[in-house]
Coordinates of C-alpha atoms and ligand atoms in Angstrom, one line a residue:
X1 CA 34.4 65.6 20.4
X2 CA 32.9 63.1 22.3
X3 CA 34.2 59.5 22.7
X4 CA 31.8 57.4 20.5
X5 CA 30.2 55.0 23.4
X6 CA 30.3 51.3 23.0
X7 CA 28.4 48.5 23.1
X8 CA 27.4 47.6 26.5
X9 CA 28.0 43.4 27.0
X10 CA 25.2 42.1 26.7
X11 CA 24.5 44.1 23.3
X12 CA 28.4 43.1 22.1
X13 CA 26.9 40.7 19.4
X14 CA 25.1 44.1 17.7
X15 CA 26.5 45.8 14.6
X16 CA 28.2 49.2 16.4
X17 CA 28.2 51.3 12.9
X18 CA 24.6 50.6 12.7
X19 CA 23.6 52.1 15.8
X20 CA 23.4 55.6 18.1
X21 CA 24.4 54.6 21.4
X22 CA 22.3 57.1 23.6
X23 CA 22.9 54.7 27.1
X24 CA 24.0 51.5 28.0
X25 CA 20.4 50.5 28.4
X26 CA 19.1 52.7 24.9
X27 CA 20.6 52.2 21.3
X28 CA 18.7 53.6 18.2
X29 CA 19.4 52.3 14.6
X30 CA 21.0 55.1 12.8
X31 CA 18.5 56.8 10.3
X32 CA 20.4 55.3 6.9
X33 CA 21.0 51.6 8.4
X34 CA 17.1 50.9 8.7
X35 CA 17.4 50.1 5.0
X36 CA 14.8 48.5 2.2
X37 CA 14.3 45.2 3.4
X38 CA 10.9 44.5 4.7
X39 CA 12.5 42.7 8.4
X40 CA 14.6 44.4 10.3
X41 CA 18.4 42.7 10.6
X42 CA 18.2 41.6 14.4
X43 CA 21.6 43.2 14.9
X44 CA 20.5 46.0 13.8
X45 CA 17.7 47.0 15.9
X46 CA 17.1 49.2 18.6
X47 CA 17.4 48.4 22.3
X48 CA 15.3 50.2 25.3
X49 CA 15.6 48.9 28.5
X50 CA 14.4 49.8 32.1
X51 CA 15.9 48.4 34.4
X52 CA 19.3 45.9 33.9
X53 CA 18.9 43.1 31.5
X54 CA 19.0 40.0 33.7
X55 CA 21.6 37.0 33.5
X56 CA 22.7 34.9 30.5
X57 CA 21.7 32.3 32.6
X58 CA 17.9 32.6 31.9
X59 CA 18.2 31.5 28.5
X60 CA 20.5 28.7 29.2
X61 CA 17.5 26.2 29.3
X62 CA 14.6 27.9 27.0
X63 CA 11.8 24.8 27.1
X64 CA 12.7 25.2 31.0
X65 CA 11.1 29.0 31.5
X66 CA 7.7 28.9 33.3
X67 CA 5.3 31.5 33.0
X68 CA 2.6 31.9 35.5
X69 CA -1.1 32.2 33.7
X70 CA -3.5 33.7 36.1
X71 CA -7.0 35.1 35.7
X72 CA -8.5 32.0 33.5
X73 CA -10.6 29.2 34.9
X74 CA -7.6 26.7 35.5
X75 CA -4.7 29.1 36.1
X76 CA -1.0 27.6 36.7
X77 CA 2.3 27.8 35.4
X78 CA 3.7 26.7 32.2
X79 CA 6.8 26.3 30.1
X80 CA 8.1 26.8 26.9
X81 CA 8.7 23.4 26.1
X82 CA 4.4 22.8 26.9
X83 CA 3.6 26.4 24.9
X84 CA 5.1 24.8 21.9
X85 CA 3.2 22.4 21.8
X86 CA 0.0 24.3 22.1
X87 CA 0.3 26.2 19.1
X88 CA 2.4 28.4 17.0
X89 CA 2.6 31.6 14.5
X90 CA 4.5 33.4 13.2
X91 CA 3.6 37.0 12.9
X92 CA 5.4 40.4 11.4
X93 CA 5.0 43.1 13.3
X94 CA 6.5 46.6 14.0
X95 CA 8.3 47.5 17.8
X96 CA 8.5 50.9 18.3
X97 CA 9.4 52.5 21.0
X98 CA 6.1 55.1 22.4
X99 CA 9.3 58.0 22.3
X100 CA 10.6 57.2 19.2
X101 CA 10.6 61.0 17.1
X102 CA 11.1 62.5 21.1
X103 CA 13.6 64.3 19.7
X104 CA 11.6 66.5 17.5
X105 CA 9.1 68.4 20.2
X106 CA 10.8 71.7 20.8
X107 CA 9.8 71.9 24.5
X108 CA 12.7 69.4 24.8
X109 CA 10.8 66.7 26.4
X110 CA 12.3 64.3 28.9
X111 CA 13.6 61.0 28.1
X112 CA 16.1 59.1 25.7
X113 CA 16.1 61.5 22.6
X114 CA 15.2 59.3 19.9
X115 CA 15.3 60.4 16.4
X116 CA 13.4 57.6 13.6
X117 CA 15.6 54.2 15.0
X118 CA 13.5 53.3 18.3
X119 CA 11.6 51.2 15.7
X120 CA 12.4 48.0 13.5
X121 CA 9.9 44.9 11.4
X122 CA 10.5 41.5 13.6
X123 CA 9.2 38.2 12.5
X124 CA 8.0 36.8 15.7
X125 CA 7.6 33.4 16.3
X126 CA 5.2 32.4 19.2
X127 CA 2.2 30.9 20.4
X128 CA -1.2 33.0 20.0
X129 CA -2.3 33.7 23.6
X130 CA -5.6 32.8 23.1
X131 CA -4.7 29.8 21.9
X132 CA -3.1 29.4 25.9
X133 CA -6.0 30.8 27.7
X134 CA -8.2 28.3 26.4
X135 CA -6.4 25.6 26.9
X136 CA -6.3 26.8 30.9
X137 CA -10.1 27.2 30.8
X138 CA -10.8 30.2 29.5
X139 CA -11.0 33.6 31.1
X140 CA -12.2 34.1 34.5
X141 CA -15.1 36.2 34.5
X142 CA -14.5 40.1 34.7
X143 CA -11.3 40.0 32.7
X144 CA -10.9 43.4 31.1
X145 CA -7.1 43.6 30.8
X146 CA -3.7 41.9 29.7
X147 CA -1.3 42.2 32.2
X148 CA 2.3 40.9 31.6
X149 CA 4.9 41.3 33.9
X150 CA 8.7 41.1 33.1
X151 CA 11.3 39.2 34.6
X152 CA 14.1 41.5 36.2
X153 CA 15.0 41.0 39.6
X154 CA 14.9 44.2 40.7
X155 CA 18.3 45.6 42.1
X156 CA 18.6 46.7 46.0
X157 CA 16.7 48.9 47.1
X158 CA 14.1 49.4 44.5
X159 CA 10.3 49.5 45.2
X160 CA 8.4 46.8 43.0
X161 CA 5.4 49.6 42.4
X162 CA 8.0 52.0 40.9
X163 CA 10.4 50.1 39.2
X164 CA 8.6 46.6 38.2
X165 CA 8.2 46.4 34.2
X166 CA 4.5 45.1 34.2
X167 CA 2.1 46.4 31.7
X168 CA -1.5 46.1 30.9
X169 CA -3.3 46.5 27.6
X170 CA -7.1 46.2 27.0
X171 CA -9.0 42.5 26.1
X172 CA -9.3 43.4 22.1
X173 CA -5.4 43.2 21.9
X174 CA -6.3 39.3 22.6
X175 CA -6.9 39.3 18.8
X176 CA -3.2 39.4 18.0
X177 CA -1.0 39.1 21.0
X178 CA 1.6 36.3 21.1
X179 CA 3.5 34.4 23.4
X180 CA 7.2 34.6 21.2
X181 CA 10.1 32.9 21.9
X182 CA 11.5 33.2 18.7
X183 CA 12.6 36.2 16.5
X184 CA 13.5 36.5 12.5
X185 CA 13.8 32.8 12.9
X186 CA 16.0 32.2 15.5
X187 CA 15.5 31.8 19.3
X188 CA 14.7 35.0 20.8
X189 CA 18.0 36.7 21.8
X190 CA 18.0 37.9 25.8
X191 CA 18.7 41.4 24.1
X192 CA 15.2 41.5 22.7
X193 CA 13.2 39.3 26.2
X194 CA 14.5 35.8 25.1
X195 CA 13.7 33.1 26.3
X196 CA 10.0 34.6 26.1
X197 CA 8.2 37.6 25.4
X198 CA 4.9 38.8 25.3
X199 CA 4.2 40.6 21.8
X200 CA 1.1 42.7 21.3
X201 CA 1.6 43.3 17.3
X202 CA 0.6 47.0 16.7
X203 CA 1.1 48.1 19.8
X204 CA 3.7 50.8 20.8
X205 CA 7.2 49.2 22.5
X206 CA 6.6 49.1 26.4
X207 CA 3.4 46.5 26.2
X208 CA 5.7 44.1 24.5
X209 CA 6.9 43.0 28.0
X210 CA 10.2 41.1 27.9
X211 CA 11.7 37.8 29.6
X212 CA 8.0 38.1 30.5
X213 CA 7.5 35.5 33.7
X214 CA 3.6 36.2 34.4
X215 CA 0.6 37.0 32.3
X216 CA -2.6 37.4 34.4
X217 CA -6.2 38.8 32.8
X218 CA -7.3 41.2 35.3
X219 CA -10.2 43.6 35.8
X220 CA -8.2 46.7 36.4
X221 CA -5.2 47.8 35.0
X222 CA -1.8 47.1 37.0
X223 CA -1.2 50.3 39.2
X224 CA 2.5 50.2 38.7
X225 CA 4.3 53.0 38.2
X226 CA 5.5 52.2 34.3
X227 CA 1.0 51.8 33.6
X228 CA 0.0 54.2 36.1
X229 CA 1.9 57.4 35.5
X230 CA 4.3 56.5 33.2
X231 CA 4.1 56.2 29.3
X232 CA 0.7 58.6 29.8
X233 CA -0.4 61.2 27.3
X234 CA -1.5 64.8 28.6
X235 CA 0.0 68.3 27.8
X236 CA 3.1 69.6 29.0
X237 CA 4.2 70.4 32.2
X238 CA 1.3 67.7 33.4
X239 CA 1.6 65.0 35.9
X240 CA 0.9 61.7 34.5
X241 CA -2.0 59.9 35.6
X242 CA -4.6 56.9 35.1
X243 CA -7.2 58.6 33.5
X244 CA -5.1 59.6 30.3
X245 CA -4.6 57.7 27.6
X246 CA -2.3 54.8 27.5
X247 CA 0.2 54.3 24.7
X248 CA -1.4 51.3 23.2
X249 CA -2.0 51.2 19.5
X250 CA 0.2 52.9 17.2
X251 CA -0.6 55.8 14.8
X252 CA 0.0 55.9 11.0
X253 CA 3.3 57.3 10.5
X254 CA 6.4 57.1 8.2
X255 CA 9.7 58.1 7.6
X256 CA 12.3 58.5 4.7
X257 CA 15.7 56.2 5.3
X258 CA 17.5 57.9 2.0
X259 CA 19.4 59.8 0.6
X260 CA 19.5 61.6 3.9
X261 CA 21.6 64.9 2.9
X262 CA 23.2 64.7 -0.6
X263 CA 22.8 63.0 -3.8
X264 CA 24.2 63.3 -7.3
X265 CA 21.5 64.9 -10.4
X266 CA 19.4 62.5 -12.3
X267 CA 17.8 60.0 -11.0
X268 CA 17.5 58.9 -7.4
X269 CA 15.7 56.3 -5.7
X270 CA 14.2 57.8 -2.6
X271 CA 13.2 55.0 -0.1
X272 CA 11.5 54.9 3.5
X273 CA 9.4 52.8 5.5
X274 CA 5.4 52.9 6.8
X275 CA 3.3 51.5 9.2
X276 CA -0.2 51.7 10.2
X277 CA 0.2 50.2 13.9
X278 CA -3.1 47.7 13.4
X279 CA -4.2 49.1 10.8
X280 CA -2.9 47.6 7.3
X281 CA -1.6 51.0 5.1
X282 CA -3.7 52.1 2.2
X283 CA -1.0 54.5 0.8
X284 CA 2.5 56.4 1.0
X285 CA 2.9 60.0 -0.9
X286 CA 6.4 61.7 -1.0
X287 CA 6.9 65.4 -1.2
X288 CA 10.0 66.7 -2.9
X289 CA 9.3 70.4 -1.8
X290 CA 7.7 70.5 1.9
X291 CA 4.4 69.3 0.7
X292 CA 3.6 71.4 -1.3
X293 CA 3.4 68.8 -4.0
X294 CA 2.7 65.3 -3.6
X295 CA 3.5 62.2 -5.5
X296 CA 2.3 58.4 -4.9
X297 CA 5.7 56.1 -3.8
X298 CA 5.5 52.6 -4.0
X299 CA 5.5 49.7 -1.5
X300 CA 8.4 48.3 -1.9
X301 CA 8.6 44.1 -1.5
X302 CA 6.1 41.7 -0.1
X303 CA 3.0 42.5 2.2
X304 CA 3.7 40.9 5.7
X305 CA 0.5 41.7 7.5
X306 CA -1.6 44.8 9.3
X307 CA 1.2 44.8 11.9
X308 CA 4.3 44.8 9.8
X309 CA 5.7 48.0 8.2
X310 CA 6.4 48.7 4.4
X311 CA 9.7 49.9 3.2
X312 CA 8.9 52.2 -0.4
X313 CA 10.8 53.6 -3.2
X314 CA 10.2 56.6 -5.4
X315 CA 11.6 57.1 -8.5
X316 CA 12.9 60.9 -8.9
X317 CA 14.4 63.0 -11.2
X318 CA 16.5 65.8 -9.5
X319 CA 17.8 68.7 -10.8
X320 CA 20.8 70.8 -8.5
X321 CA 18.9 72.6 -5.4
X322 CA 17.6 71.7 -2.3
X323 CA 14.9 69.5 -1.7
X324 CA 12.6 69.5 1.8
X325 CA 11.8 65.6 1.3
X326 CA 8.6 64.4 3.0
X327 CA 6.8 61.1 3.3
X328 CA 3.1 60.9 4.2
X329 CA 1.3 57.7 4.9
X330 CA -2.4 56.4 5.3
X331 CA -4.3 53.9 6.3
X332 CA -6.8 51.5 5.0
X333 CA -9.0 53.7 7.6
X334 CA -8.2 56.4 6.3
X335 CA -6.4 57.9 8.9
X336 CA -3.3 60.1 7.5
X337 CA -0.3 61.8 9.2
X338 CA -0.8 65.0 10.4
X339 CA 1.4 67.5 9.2
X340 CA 2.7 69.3 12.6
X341 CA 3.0 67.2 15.6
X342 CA 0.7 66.8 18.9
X343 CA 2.9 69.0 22.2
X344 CA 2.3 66.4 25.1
X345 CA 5.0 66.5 28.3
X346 CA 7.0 63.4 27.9
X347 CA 6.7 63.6 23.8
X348 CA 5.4 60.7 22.8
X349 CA 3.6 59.0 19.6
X350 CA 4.9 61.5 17.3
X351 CA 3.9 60.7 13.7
X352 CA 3.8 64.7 12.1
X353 CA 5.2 64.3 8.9
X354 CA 7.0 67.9 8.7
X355 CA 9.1 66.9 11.5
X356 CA 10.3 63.9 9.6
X357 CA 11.1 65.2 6.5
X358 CA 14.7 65.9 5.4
X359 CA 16.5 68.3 3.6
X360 CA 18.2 67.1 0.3
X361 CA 20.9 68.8 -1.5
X362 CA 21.7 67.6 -5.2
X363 CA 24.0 68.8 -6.6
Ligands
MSS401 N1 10.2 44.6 29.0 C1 10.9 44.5 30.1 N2 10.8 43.3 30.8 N3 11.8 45.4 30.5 C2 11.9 46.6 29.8 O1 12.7 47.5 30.2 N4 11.2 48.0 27.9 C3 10.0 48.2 27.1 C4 9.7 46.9 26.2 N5 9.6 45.8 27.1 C5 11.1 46.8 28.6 C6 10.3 45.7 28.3 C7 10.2 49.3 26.1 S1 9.8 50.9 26.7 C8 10.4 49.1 24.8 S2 10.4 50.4 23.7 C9 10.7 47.7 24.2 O2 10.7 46.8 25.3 C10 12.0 47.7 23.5 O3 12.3 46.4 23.0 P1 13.7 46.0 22.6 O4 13.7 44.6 22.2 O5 14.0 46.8 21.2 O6 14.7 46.4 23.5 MO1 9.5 52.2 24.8 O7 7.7 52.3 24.5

C-alpha cells in the first residue's frame, strides 16, 4: 500500500484525518468530514495551490500589506490597516475549486483528481471592493474586467506569462467581490491567501486570487497563461483558448456527505450539502433508487446568503438492500442539476448528479 502522505509545513496546523492529500500543494476534505454545519471548520478545508506558498513572513505585519489599485481615477497603493477603515462585511460564500468532481469524467482528464472536497462554506471577512474603488475615484473609463494578481515570487527560472497567478473576472462580479483579510472570524491564515485575498463570492476557486498584491480594472482580460488558456472550457482533446468560456460563476450542484457505504435498518438521517454559485437555491430532492423516485430533503440550519452553501437532512426509513443515493438541487432560477455530466478536456464544472450519487448498503 502506499505511504499515507503528510502534511506539507505550511499546512501542519490542518486536521490530517480529515483530508486526502493528493500533493504537497493539493489536499481535498475527505467526503464524510465535510459534515452538517453550515461553515466549513478552517482546518478542514481543502488546499489548491499553484505555485509555492510564499514566506511566513508576509503575514508577520497584516495592517502593513499594500495592495496596488490601478485602473480608477486616483490609483495607488493601499494597506490593510487603511482598507479597514474603509469599510467592512462579512459575507458566506462557497470556494470551490473549477476541478472539483474531475475525478468522475471517464476520459480521465488531466489534473489533481478531486472527488466532492475541493469545496468548503468560509465566512469571509473583508472590505467590499467597491467600497475601495470609490474611494480612489471611481473607475477609469473603459473598465470591463477585475484583474487580481497574487503575490508569489516566482521561483528561478519561471516566465511571469506562464506561471503568474493573475486572474480576471467580468465588471458584474463588482456586485459582491471583497477585499478579505479575515476568515471564519479569525485573520486569514497564509494557507488560505492571508494577509489578503481577493474573494469573488460565487465564483469558482481560481478568481479568488490569494496573498493578492494588485487589483487593476482593465479593459481586456489579463493574457496570462492561468486566464488565457488555462481554466478554459471546450471539448476534449481541445487546446484551451480566449474565446471559450471562462470558469466564472458556479453551477447548481450538490452532493451527499452520509452515510457513504453502510448503515444499520430503520431510520437514517441522510445529509449533504447545496449550492447555487450566485444564485440562492430554491430546492434539494434525494433519490433513494437512482432517481427513479424523488423525495424533498430539507435545508438543514440557518440561511447564510446566495453565495453560501446549504448542508440538508432527510429523514429515511431503510429496509436491508442496496440503495443508489442521489441528491438533486435547484435554484431560485430554476436551473437544476443535470443528470449525466458535460465531457470537456481538462473536466471541469461538473455538477451531474448521477456521478455523485452513492451506493448504500443497509443491512
Ligand atoms: N491564488 C494564488 N495567489 N495562487 C494560487 O495558486 N489557486 C487558486 C485560488 N487562488 C491560487 C490562488 C485555485 S485554482 C483555487 S481552487 C483556490 O485558490 C484554492 O483556495 P484554497 O484557499 O482552498 O487553497 Mo481551482 O479553481
Amino acid at each position: 500500500a502506499e505511504e499515507p502522505k503528510s502534511l506539507p509545513d505550511y499546512a501542519a496546523w490542518k486536521e490530517r484525518n480529515a483530508l486526502i492529500v493528493h500533493s504537497a500543494n493539493t489536499m481535498e476534505t475527505q467526503r464524510d468530514a465535510i459534515g452538517q454545519g453550515v461553515i466549513t471548520p478552517s482546518d478542514r478545508l481543502f488546499i489548491r495551490n499553484n505555485l509555492p506558498t510564499p514566506p511566513e513572513a508576509i503575514v508577520e505585519d497584516r495592517d502593513a500589506w499594500e495592495v496596488q489599485i490601478e485602473g480608477v481615477k486616483n490609483p495607488g497603493p493601499i494597506t490593510i490597516g487603511e482598507l479597514k477603515k474603509l469599510g467592512v462585511e462579512t459575507v458566506a460564500s462557497v470556494l470551490q475549486c473549477s476541478g472539483n468532481g474531475r475525478a468522475f469524467f471517464p476520459h480521465g482528464a488531466g489534473g489533481t483528481q478531486w472527488s466532492v472536497g475541493a469545496a468548503g462554506c468560509v465566512a469571509w471577512t473583508g472590505v467590499p471592493l467597491k467600497d475601495v474603488v470609490e474611494a480612489m475615484g471611481g473607475p477609469a473609463d473603459g473598465a470591463e474586467y477585475i484583474t487580481s494578481t497574487g503575490g508569489e515570487e516566482l521561483p528561478e527560472g519561471l516566465d511571469p506569462k506562464q506561471a503568474t497567478v493573475e486572474r480576471s473576472v467580468p465588471m458584474r462580479a463588482m456586485d459582491q467581490a471583497l477585499l478579505a483579510w479575515g476568515m471564519n472570524d479569525e485573520p486569514l491564515p497564509l494557507t488560505h491567501g492571508g494577509p489578503l485575498r481577493m474573494v469573488i463570492p460565487g465564483y469558482y476557486g481560481v478568481n479568488n486570487v490569494k496573498y493578492v498584491q494588485k487589483v487593476a480594472l482593465t479593459e481586456a482580460q489579463t493574457d496570462v497563461k492561468i486566464q488565457a488558456s488555462s481554466y478554459r472550457v471546450r471539448d476534449v482533446g481541445v487546446k484551451g483558448s480566449p474565446d471559450q468560456p471562462s470558469m466564472w460563476e458556479m453551477n447548481v450542484k450538490s452532493w451527499v456527505t452520509s452515510p457513504l457505504e453502510t448503515a444499520g435498518k430503520g431510520r437514517t438521517m441522510i445529509y449533504g450539502v447545496a449550492l447555487g454559485g450566485t444564485v440562492a437555491l430554491d430546492k434539494i430532492e434525494v433519490s433513494l433508487d437512482g432517481g427513479e423516485n424523488w423525495q424533498q430533503a430539507r435545508f438543514l440550519g440557518p440561511d447564510l446568503g446566495p453565495f453560501a452553501w446549504r448542508p440538508f437532512v432527510l429523514a429515511a426509513d431503510l429496509s436491508p438492500g442496496e440503495y443508489r443515493v442521489v441528491s438533486k438541487a435547484t435554484d431560485a432560477d430554476g436551473n437544476s442539476q443535470p443528470e449525466g455530466r458535460t465531457d470537456n478536456e481538462r473536466g471541469y464544472g461538473h455538477n451531474g448528479w448521477s456521478d455523485h450519487g452513492v451506493t448504500l448498503v443497509v443491512s
